[in-house]
PDB file of C-alpha atoms in Angstrom:
ATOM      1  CA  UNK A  15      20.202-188.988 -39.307  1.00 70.00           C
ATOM      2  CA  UNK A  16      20.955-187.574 -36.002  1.00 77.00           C
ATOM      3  CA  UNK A  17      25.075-185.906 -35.670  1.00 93.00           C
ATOM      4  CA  UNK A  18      27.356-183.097 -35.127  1.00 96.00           C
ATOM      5  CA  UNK A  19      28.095-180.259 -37.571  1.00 96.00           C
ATOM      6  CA  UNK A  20      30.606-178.534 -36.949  1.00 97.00           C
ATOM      7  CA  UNK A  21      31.369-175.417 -39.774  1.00 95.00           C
ATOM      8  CA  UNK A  22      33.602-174.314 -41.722  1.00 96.00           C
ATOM      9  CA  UNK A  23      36.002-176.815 -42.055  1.00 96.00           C
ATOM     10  CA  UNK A  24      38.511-174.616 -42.894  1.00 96.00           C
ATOM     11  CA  UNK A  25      39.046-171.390 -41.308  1.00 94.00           C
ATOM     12  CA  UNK A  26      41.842-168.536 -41.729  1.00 92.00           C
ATOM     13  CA  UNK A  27      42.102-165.990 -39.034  1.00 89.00           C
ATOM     14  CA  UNK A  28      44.116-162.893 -39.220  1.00 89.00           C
ATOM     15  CA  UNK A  29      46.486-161.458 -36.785  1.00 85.00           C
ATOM     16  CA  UNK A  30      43.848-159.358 -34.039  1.00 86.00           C
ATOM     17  CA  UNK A  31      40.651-160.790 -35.450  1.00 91.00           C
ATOM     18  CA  UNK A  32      38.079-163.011 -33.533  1.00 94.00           C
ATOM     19  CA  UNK A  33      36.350-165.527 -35.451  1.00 95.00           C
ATOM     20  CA  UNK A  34      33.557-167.922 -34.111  1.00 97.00           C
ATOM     21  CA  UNK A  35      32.896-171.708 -34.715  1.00 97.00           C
ATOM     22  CA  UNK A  36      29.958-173.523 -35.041  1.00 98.00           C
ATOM     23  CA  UNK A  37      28.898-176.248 -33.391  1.00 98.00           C
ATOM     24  CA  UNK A  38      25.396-177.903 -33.768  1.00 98.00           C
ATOM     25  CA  UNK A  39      24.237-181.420 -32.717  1.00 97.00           C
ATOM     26  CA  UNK A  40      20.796-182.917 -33.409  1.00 96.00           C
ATOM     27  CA  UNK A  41      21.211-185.642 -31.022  1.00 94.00           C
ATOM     28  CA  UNK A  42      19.465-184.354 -27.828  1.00 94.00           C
ATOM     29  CA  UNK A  43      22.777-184.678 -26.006  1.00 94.00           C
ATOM     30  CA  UNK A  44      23.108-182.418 -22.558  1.00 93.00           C
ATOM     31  CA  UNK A  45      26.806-182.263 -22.795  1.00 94.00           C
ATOM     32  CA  UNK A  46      28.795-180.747 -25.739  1.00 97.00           C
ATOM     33  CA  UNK A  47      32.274-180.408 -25.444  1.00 97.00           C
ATOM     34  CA  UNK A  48      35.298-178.233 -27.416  1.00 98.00           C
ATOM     35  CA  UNK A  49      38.809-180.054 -28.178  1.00 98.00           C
ATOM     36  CA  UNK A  50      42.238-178.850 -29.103  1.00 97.00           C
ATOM     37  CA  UNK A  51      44.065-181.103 -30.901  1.00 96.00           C
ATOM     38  CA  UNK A  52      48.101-180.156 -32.049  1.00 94.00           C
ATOM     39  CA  UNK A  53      50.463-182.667 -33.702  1.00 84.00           C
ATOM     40  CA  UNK A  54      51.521-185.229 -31.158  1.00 79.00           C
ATOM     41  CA  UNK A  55      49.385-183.433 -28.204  1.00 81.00           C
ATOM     42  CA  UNK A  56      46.354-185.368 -28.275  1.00 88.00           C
ATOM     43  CA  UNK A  57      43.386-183.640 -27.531  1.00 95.00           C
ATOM     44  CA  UNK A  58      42.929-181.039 -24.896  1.00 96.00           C
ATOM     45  CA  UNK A  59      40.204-179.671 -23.627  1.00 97.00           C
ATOM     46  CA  UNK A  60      39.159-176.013 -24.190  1.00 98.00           C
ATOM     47  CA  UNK A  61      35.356-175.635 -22.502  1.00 98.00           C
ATOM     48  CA  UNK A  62      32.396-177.862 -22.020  1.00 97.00           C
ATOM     49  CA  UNK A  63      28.885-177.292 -21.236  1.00 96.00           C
ATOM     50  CA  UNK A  64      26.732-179.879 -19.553  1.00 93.00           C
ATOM     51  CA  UNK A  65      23.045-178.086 -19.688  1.00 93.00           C
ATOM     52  CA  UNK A  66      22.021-174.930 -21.150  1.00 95.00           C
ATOM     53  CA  UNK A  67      23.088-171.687 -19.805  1.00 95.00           C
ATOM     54  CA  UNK A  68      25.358-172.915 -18.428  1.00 96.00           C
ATOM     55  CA  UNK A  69      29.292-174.021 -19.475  1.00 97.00           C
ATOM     56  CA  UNK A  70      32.658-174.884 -17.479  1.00 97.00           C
ATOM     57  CA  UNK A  71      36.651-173.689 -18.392  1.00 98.00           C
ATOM     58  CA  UNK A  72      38.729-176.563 -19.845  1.00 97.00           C
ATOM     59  CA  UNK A  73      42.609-176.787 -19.360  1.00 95.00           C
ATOM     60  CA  UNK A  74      43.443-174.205 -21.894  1.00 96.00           C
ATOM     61  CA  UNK A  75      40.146-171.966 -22.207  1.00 97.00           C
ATOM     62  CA  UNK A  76      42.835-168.929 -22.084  1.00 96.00           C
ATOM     63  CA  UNK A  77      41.768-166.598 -25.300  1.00 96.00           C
ATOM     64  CA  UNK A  78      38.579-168.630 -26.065  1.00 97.00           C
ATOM     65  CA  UNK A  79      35.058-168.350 -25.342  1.00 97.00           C
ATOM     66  CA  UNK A  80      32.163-169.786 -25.415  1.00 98.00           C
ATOM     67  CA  UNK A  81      28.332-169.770 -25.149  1.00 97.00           C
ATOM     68  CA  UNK A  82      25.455-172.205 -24.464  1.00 98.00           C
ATOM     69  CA  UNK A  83      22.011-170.468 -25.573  1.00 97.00           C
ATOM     70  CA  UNK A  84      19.956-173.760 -26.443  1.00 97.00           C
ATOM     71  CA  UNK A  85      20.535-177.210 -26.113  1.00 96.00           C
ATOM     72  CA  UNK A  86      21.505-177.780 -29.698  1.00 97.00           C
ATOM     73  CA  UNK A  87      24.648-174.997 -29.922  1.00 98.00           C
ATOM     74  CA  UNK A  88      27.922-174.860 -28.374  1.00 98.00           C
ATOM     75  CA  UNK A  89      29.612-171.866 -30.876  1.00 98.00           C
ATOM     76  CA  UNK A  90      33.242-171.457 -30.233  1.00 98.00           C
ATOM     77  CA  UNK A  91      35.181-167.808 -30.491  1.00 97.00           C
ATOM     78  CA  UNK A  92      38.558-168.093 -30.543  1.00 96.00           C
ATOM     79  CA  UNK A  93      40.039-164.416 -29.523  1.00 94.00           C
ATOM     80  CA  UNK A  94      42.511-162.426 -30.497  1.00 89.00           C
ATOM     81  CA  UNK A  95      43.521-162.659 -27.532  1.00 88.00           C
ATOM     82  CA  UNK A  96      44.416-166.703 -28.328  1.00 88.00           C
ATOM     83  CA  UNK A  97      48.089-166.214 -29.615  1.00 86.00           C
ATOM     84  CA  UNK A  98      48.317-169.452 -31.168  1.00 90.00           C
ATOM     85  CA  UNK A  99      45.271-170.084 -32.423  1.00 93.00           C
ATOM     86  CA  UNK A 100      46.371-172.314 -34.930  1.00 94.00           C
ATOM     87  CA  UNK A 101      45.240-176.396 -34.769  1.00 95.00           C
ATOM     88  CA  UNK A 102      42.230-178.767 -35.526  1.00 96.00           C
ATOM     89  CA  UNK A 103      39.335-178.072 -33.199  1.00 97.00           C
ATOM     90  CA  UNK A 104      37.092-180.470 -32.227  1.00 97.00           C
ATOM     91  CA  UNK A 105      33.089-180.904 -31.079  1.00 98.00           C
ATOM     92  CA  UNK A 106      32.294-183.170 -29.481  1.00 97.00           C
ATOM     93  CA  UNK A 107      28.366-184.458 -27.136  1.00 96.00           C
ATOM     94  CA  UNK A 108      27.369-187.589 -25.498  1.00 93.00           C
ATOM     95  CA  UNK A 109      24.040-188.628 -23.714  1.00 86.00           C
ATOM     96  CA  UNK A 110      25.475-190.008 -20.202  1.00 76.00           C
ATOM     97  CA  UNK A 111      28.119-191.568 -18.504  1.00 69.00           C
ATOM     98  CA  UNK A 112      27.534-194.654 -19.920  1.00 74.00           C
ATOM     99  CA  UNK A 113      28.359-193.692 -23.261  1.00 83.00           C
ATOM    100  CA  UNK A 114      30.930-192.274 -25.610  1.00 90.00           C
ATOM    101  CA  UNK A 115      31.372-189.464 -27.321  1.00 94.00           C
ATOM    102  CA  UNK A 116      30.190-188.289 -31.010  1.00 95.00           C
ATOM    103  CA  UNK A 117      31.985-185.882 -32.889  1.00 96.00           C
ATOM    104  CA  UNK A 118      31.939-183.438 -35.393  1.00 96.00           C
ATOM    105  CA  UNK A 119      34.020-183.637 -38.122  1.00 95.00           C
ATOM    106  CA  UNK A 120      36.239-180.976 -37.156  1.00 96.00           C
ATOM    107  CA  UNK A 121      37.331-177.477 -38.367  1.00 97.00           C
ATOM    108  CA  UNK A 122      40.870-176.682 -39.502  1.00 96.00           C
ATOM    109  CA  UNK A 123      41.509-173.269 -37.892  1.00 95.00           C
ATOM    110  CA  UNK A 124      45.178-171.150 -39.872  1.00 94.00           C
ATOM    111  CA  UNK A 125      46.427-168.329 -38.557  1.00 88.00           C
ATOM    112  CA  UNK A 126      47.737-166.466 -41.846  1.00 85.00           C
TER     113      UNK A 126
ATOM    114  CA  UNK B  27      45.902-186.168 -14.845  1.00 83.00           C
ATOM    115  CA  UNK B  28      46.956-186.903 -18.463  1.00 93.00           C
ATOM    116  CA  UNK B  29      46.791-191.124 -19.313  1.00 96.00           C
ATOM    117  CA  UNK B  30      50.059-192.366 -20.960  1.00 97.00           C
ATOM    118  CA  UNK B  31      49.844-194.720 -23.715  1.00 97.00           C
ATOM    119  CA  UNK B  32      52.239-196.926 -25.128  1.00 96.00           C
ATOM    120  CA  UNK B  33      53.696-197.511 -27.232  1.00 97.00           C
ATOM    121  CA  UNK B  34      53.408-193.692 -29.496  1.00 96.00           C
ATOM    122  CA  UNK B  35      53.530-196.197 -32.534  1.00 97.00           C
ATOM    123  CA  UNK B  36      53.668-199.192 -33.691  1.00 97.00           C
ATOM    124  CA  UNK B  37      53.855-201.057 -37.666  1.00 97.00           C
ATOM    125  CA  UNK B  38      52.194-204.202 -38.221  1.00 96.00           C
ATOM    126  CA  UNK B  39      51.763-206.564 -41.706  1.00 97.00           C
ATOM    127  CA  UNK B  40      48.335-207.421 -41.931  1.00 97.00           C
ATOM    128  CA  UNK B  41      47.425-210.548 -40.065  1.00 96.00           C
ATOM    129  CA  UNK B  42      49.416-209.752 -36.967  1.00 97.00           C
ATOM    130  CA  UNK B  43      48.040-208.533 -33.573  1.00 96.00           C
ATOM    131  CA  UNK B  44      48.656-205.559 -31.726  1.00 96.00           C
ATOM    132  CA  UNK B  45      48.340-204.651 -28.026  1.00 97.00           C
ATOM    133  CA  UNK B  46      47.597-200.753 -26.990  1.00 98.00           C
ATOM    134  CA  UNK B  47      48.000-199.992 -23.685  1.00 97.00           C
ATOM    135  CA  UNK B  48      46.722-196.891 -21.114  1.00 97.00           C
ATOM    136  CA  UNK B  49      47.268-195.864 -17.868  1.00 97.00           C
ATOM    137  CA  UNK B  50      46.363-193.766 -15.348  1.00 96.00           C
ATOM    138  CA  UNK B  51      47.836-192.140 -11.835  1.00 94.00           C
ATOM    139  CA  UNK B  52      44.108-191.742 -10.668  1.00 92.00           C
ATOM    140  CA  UNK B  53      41.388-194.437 -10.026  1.00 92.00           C
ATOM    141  CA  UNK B  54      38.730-194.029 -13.008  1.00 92.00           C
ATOM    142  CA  UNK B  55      35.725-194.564 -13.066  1.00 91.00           C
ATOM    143  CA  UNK B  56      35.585-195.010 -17.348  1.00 92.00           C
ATOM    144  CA  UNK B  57      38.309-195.707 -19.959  1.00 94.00           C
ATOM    145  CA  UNK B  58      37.130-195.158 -23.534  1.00 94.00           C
ATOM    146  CA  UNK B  59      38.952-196.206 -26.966  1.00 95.00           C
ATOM    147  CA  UNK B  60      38.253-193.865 -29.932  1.00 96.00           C
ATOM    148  CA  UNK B  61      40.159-194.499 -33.376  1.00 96.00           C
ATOM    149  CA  UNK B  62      41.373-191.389 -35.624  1.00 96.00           C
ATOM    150  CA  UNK B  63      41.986-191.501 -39.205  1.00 95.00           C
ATOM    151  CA  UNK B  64      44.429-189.028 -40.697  1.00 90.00           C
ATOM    152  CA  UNK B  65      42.355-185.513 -41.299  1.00 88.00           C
ATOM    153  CA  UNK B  66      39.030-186.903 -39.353  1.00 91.00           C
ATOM    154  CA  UNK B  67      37.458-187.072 -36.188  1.00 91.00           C
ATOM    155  CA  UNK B  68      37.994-189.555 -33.774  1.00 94.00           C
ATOM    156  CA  UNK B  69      35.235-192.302 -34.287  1.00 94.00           C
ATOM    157  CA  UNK B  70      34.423-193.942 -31.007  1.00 93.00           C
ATOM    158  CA  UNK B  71      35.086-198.301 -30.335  1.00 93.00           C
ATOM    159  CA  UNK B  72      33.805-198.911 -26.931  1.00 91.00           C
ATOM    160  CA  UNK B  73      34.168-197.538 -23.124  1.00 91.00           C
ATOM    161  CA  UNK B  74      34.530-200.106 -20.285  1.00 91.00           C
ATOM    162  CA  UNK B  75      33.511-199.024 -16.905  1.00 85.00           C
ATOM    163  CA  UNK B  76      34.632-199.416 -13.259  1.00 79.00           C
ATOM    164  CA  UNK B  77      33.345-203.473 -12.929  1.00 74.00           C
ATOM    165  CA  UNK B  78      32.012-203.859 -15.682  1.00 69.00           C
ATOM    166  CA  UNK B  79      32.987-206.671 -18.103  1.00 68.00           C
ATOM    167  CA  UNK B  80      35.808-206.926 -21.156  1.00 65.00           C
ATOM    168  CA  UNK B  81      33.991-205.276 -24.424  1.00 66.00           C
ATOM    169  CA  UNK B  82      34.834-206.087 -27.863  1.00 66.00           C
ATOM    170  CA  UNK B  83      34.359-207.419 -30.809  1.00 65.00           C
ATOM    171  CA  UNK B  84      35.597-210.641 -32.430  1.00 68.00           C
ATOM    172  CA  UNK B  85      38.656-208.675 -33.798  1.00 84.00           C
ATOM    173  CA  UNK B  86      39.182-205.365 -31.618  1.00 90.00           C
ATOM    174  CA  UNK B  87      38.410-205.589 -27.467  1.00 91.00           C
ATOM    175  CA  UNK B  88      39.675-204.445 -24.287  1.00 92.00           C
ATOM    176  CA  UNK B  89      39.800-204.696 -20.865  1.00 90.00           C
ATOM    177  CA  UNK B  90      39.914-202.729 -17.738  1.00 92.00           C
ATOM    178  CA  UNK B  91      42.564-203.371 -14.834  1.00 90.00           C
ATOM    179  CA  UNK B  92      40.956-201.773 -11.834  1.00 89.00           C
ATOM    180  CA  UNK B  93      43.871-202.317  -9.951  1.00 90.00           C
ATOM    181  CA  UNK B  94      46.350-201.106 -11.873  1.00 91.00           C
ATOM    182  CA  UNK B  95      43.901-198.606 -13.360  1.00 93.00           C
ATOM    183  CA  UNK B  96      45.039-199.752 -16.352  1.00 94.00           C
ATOM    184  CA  UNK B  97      43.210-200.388 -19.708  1.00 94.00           C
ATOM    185  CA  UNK B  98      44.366-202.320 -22.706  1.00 94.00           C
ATOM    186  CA  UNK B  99      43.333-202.248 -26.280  1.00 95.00           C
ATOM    187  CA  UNK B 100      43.626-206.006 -28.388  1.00 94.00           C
ATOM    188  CA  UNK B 101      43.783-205.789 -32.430  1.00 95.00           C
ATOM    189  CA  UNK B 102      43.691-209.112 -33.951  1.00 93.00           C
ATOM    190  CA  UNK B 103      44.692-210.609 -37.211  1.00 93.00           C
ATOM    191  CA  UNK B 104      44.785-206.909 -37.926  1.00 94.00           C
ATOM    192  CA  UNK B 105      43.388-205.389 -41.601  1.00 94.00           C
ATOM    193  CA  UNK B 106      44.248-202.467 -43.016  1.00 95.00           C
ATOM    194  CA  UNK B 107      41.614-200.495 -42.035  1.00 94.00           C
ATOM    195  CA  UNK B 108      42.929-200.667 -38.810  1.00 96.00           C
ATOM    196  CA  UNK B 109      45.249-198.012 -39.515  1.00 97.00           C
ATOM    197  CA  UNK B 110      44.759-195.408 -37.440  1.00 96.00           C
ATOM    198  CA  UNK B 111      45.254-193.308 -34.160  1.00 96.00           C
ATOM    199  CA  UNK B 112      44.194-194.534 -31.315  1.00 97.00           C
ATOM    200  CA  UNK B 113      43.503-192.434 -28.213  1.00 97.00           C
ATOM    201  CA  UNK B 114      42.434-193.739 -24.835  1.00 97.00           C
ATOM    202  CA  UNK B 115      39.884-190.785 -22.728  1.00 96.00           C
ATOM    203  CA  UNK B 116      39.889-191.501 -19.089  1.00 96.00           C
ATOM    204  CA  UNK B 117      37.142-190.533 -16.902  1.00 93.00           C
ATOM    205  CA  UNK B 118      37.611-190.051 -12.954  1.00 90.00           C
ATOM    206  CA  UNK B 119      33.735-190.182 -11.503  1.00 84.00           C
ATOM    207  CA  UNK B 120      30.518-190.263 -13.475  1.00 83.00           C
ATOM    208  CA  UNK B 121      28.279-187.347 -14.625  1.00 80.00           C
ATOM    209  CA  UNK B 122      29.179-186.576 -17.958  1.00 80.00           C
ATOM    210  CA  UNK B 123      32.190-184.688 -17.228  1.00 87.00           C
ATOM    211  CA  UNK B 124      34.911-184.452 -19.829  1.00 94.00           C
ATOM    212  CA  UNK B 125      37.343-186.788 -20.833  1.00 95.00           C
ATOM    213  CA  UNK B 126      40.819-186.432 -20.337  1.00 96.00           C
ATOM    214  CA  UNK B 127      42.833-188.129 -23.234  1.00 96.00           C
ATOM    215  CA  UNK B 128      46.634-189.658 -23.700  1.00 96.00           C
ATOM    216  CA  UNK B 129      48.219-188.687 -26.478  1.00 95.00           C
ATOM    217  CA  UNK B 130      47.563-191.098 -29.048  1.00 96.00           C
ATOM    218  CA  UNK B 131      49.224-194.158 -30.730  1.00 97.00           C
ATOM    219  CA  UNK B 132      49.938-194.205 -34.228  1.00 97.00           C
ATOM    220  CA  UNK B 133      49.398-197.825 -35.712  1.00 97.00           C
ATOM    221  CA  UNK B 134      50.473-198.587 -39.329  1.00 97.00           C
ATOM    222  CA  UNK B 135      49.121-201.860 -40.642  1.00 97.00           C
ATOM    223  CA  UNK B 136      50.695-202.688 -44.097  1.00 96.00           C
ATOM    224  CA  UNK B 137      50.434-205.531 -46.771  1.00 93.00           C
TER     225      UNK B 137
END
């Protein structure tokens, strides 16, 4: 069956350390999208990507970064640089306009 | 830029009907409803675009005020599986370009 994976699902950073998420879709989709989400905040929007090799800053992309190599990865590296790095991040494709959006189920990122 | 829902939550006894609504200071081109279970990703319920018809199922639809840019989400004879937060993602002009989404509203069906 065609999805998103997005590993781990749980992830502890240390203070200074970069660590990278995967993202990996099987779908065909162009677009592939990363998500913030915080208590109570909704989801915001980090970076997205709508063809290979190339990839567009979201409202907080600040201490992130991203890459878009082949169709099927969207790996996200959250900096040390990201000084509250701490939340549920989301991936997230589609096909077109004229449909919605399939996630991944998610990984759990602690700062400890 | 960011839609506002309303209302942040609601509680309903099974049975009862709900009414979620979204809005937006810009004219969209897309609204889309996604659902959110505690710990999960959002699972998407349908997108309704700029003249296009009310979508929906028998039990969950929505519509799509153009002029008031204005989308609202209808929960009948609710279940508990409805439970659940529900996020509207607005979309200003076509072309795959992200969603923006309101903050969420937290419905709590009970028995």
């Amino acid at each position: 069956d065609g999805g998103i994976t997005q590993s781990p699902k749980y992830l502890f950073r240390k203070e200074g350390q970069n660590v990278t998420l995967s993202c990996e879709q099987n779908l065909n989709h162009d677009a592939m999208y990363w998500y913030r989400q915080d208590p109570g905040q909704g989801l915001r929007l980090i970076y997205y990507s709508q063809i290979v090799n190339d990839f567009q800053k979201g409202d907080i992309a600040e201490g992130y970064s991203v890459s878009r190599e082949k169709k099927e990865s969207f790996p996200l590296t959250v900096t040390s640089a990201q000084k509250n790095p701490t939340a549920f991040y989301l991936c997230a494709s589609r096909d077109s306009s004229h449909y919605g959006y399939t996630f991944g189920s998610g990984t759990r990122l602690t700062v400890v | 830029q960011q839609p506002v829902q309303s209302p942040q939550a609601v509680i309903l006894r099974e049975g009862e009907d709900a009414v979620i609504n979204c809005s937006s200071s810009k004219a969209l081109y897309s609204v889309h409803w996604y659902r959110q279970k505690h710990g999960e990703a959002p699972v998407f319920l349908m997108i309704l675009l700029k003249g296009g018809e009310q979508k929906g199922h028998e039990k969950i639809s929505a519509s799509f005020n153009e002029k008031k840019q204005q989308s609202s989400l209808y929960l009948t004879a609710s279940q508990l599986s409805y439970s659940g937060t529900y996020f509207c993602g607005t979309e200003i002009y076509p072309g795959n370009t992200p969603l923006v989404f309101g903050k969420g509203t937290r419905l709590s069906v009970i028995a």
